JSON list of C-alpha atoms in Angstrom, two decimals:
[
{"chain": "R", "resi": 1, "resn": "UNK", "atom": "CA", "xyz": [-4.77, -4.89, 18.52]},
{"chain": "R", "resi": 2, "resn": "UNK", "atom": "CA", "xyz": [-4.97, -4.57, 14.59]},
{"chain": "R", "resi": 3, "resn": "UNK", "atom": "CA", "xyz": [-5.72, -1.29, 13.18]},
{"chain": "R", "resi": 4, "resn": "UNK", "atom": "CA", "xyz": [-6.41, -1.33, 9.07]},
{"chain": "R", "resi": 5, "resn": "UNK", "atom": "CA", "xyz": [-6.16, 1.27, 6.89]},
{"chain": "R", "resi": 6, "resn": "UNK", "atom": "CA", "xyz": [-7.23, 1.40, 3.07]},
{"chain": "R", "resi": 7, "resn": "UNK", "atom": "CA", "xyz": [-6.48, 3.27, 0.44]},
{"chain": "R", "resi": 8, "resn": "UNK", "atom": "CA", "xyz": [-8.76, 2.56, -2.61]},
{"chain": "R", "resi": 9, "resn": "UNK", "atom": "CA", "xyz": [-8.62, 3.33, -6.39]},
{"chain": "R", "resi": 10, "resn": "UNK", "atom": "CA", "xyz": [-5.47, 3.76, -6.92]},
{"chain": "R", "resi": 11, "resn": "UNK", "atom": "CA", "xyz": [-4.04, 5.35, -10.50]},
{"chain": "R", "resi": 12, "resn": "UNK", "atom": "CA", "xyz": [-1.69, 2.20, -10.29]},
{"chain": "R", "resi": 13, "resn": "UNK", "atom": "CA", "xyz": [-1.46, -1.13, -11.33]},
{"chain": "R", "resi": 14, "resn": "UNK", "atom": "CA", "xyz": [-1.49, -4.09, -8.52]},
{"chain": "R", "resi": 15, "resn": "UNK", "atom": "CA", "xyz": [1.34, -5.71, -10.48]},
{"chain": "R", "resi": 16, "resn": "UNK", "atom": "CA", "xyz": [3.61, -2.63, -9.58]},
{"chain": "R", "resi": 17, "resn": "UNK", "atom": "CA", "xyz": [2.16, -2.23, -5.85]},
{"chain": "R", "resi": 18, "resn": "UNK", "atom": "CA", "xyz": [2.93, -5.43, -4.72]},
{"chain": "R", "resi": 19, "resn": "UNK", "atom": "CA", "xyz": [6.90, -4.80, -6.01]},
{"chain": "R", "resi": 20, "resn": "UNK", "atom": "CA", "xyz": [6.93, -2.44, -3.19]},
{"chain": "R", "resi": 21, "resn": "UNK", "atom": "CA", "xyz": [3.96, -4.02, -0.91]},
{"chain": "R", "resi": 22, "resn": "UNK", "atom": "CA", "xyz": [6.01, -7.18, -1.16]},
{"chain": "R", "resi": 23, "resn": "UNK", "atom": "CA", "xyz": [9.75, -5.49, 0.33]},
{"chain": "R", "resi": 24, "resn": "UNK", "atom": "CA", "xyz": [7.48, -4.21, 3.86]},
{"chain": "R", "resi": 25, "resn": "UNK", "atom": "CA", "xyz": [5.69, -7.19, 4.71]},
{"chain": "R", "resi": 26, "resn": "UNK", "atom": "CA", "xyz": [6.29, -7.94, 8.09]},
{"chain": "R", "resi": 27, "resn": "UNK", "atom": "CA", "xyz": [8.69, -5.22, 9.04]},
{"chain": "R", "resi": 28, "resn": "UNK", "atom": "CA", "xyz": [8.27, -2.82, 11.99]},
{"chain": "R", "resi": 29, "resn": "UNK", "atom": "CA", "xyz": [6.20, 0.20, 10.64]},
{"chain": "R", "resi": 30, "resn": "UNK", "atom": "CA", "xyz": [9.29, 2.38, 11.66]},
{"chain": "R", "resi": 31, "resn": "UNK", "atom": "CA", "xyz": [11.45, 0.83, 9.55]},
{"chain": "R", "resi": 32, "resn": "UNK", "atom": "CA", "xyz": [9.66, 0.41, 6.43]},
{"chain": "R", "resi": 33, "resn": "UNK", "atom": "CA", "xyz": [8.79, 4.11, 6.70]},
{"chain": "R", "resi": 34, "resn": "UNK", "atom": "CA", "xyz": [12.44, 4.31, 6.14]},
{"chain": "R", "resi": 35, "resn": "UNK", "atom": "CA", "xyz": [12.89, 1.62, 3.74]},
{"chain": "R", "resi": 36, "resn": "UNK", "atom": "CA", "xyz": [9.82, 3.20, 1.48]},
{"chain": "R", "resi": 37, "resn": "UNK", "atom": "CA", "xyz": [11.57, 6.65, 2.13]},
{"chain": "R", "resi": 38, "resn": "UNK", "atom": "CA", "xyz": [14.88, 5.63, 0.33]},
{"chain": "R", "resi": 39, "resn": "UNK", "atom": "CA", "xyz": [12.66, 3.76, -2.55]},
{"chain": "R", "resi": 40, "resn": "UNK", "atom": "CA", "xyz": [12.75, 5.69, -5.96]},
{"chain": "R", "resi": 41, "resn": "UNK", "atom": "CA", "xyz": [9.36, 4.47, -6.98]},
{"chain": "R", "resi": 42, "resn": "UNK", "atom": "CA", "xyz": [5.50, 6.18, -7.09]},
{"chain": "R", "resi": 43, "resn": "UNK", "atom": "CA", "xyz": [4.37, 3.16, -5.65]},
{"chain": "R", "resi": 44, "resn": "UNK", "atom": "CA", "xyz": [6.53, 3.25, -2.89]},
{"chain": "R", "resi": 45, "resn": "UNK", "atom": "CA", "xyz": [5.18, 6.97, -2.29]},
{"chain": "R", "resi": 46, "resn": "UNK", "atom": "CA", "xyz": [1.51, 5.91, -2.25]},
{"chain": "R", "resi": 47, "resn": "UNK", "atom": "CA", "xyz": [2.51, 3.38, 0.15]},
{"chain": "R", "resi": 48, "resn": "UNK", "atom": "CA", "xyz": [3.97, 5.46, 2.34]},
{"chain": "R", "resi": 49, "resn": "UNK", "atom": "CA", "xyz": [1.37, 7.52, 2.83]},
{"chain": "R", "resi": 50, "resn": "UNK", "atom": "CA", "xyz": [-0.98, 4.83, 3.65]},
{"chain": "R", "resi": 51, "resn": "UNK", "atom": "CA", "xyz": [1.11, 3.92, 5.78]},
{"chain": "R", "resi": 52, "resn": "UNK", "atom": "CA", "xyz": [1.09, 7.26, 7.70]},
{"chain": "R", "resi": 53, "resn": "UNK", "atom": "CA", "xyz": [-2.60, 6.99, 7.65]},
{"chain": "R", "resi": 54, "resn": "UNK", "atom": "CA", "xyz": [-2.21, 3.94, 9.59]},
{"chain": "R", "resi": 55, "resn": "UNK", "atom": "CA", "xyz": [-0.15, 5.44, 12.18]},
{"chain": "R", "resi": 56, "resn": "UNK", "atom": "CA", "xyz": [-2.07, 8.32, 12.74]},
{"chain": "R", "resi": 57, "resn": "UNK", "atom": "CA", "xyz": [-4.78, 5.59, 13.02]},
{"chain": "R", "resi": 58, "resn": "UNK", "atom": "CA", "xyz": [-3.06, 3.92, 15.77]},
{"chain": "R", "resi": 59, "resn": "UNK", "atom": "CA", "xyz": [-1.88, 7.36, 17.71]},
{"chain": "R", "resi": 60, "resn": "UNK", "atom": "CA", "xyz": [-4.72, 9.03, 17.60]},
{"chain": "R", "resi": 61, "resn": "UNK", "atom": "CA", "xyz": [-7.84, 6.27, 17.95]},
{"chain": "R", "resi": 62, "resn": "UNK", "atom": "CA", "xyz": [-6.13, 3.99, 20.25]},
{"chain": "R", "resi": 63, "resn": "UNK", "atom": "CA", "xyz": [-2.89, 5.37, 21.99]},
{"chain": "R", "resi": 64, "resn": "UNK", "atom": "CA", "xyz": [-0.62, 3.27, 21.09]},
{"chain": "R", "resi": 65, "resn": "UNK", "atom": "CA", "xyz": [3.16, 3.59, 20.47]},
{"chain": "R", "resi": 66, "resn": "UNK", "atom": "CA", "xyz": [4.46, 3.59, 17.17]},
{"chain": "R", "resi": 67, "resn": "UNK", "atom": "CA", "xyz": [7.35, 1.91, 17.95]},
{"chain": "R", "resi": 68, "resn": "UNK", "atom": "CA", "xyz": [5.83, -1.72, 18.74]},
{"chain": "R", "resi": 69, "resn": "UNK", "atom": "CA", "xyz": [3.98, -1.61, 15.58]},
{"chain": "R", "resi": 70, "resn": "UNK", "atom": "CA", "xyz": [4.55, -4.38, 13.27]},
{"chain": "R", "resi": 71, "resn": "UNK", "atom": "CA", "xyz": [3.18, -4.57, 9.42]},
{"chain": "R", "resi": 72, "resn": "UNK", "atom": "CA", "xyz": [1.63, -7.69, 10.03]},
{"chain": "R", "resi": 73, "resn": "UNK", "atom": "CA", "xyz": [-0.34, -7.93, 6.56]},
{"chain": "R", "resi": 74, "resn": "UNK", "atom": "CA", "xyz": [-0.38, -6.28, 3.34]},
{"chain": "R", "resi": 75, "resn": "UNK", "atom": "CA", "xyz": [-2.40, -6.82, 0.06]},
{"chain": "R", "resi": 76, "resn": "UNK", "atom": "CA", "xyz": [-2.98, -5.42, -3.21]},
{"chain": "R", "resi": 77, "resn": "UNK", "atom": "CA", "xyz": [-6.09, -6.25, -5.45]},
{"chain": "R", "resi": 78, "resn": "UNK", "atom": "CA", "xyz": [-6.84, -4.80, -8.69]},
{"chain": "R", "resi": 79, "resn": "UNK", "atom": "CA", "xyz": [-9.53, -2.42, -8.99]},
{"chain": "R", "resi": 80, "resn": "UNK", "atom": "CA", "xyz": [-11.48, -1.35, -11.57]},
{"chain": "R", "resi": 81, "resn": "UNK", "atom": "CA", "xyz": [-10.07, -0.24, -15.31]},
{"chain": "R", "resi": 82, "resn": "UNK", "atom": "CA", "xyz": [-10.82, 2.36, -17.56]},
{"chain": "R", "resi": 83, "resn": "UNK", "atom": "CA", "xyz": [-11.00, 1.54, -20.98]},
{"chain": "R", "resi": 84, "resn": "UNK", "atom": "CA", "xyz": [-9.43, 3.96, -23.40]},
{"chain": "R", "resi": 85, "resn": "UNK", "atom": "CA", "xyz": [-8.99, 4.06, -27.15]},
{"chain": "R", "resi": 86, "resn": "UNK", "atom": "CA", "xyz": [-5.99, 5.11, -28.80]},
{"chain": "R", "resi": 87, "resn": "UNK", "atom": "CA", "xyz": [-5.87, 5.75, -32.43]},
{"chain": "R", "resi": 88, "resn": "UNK", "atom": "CA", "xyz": [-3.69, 3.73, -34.86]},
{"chain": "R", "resi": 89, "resn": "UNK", "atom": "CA", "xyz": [-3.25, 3.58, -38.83]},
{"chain": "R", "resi": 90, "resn": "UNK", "atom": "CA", "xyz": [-5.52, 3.42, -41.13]},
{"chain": "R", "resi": 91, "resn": "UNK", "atom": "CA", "xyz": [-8.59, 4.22, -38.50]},
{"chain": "R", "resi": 92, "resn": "UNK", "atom": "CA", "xyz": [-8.23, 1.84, -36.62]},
{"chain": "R", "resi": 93, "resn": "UNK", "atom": "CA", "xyz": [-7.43, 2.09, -32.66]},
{"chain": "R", "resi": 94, "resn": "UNK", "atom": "CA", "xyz": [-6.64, -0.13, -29.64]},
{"chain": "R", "resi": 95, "resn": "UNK", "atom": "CA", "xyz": [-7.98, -0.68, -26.27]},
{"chain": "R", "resi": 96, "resn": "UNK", "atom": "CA", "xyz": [-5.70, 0.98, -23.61]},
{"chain": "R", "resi": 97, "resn": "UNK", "atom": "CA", "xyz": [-6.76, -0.41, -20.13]},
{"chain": "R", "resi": 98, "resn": "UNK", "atom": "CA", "xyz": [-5.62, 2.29, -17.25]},
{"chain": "R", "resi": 99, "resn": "UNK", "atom": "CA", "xyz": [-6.01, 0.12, -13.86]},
{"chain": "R", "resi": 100, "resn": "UNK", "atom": "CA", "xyz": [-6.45, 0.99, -10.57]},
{"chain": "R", "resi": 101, "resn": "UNK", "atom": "CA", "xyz": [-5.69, -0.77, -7.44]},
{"chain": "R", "resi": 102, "resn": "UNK", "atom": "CA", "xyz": [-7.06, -1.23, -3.70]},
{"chain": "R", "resi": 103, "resn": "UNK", "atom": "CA", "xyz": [-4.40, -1.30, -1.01]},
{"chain": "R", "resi": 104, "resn": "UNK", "atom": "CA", "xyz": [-4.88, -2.24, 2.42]},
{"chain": "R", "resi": 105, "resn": "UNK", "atom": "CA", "xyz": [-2.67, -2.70, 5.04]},
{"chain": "R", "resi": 106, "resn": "UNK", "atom": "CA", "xyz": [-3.06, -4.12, 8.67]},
{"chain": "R", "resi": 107, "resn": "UNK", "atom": "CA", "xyz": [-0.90, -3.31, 11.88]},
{"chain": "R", "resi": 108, "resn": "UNK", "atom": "CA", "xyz": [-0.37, -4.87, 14.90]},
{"chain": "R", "resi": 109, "resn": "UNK", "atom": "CA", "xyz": [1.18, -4.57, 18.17]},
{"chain": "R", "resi": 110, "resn": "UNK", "atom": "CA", "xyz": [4.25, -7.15, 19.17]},
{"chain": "R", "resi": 111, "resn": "UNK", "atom": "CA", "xyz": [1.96, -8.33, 22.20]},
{"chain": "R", "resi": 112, "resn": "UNK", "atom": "CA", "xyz": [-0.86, -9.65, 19.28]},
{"chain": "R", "resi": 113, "resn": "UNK", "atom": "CA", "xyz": [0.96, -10.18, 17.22]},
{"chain": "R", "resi": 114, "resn": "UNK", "atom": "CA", "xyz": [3.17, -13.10, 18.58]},
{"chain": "R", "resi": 115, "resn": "UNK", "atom": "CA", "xyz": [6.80, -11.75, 19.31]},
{"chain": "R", "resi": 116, "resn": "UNK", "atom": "CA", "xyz": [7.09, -9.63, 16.65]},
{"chain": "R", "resi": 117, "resn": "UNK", "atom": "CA", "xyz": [10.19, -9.72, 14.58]}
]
């Protein structure tokens, strides 16, 4: 069974997500609660509460125990950006692109999900 949850347009960039999205991938949900718990990033904090989302997901709609629960995929994509000025000498300014990123992640049981690890 595969429960997905998403968490879209995120004040982030993808670059910095996947850091974090990258440490999780294919742990037991349990765990990289923990793991994202001890992380000293924001990333790791919007992460994590995806990643709640997801569980609730899974307790609530289907029933199922959060223990078996394996992270078997994460991604990041960039989102949109929003283009900003700021101003520089002699009237001029630059471009200052603020991105955003969609994250989605995708549990799974051990039984699906082949063994589990």
């Amino acid at each position: 069974m595969n429960i997905l949850a998403k968490y879209n347009q995120i004040r982030s960039s993808a670059q910095k997500i996947r850091l974090i999205a990258n440490v999780i991938r294919g742990k037991k949900a349990l765990l990289a609660l923990r793991i994202l718990s001890s992380v000293n990033k924001k990333s790791a904090l919007l992460i994590k509460k995806l990643l709640h989302s997801a569980l609730a997901n899974a307790e609530h709609n289907y029933n199922i125990d959060l223990k078996i629960l394996t992270i078997s995929q994460i991604f990041v994509n960039s989102g949109s950006s929003m283009k900003r000025m700021m101003p520089r000498a002699k009237g001029r300014a630059d471009r200052i692109l603020k991105r955003t990123s969609h994250v989605t992640i995708i549990l799974s049981d051990i039984k699906s999900h082949g063994g589990g690890l």
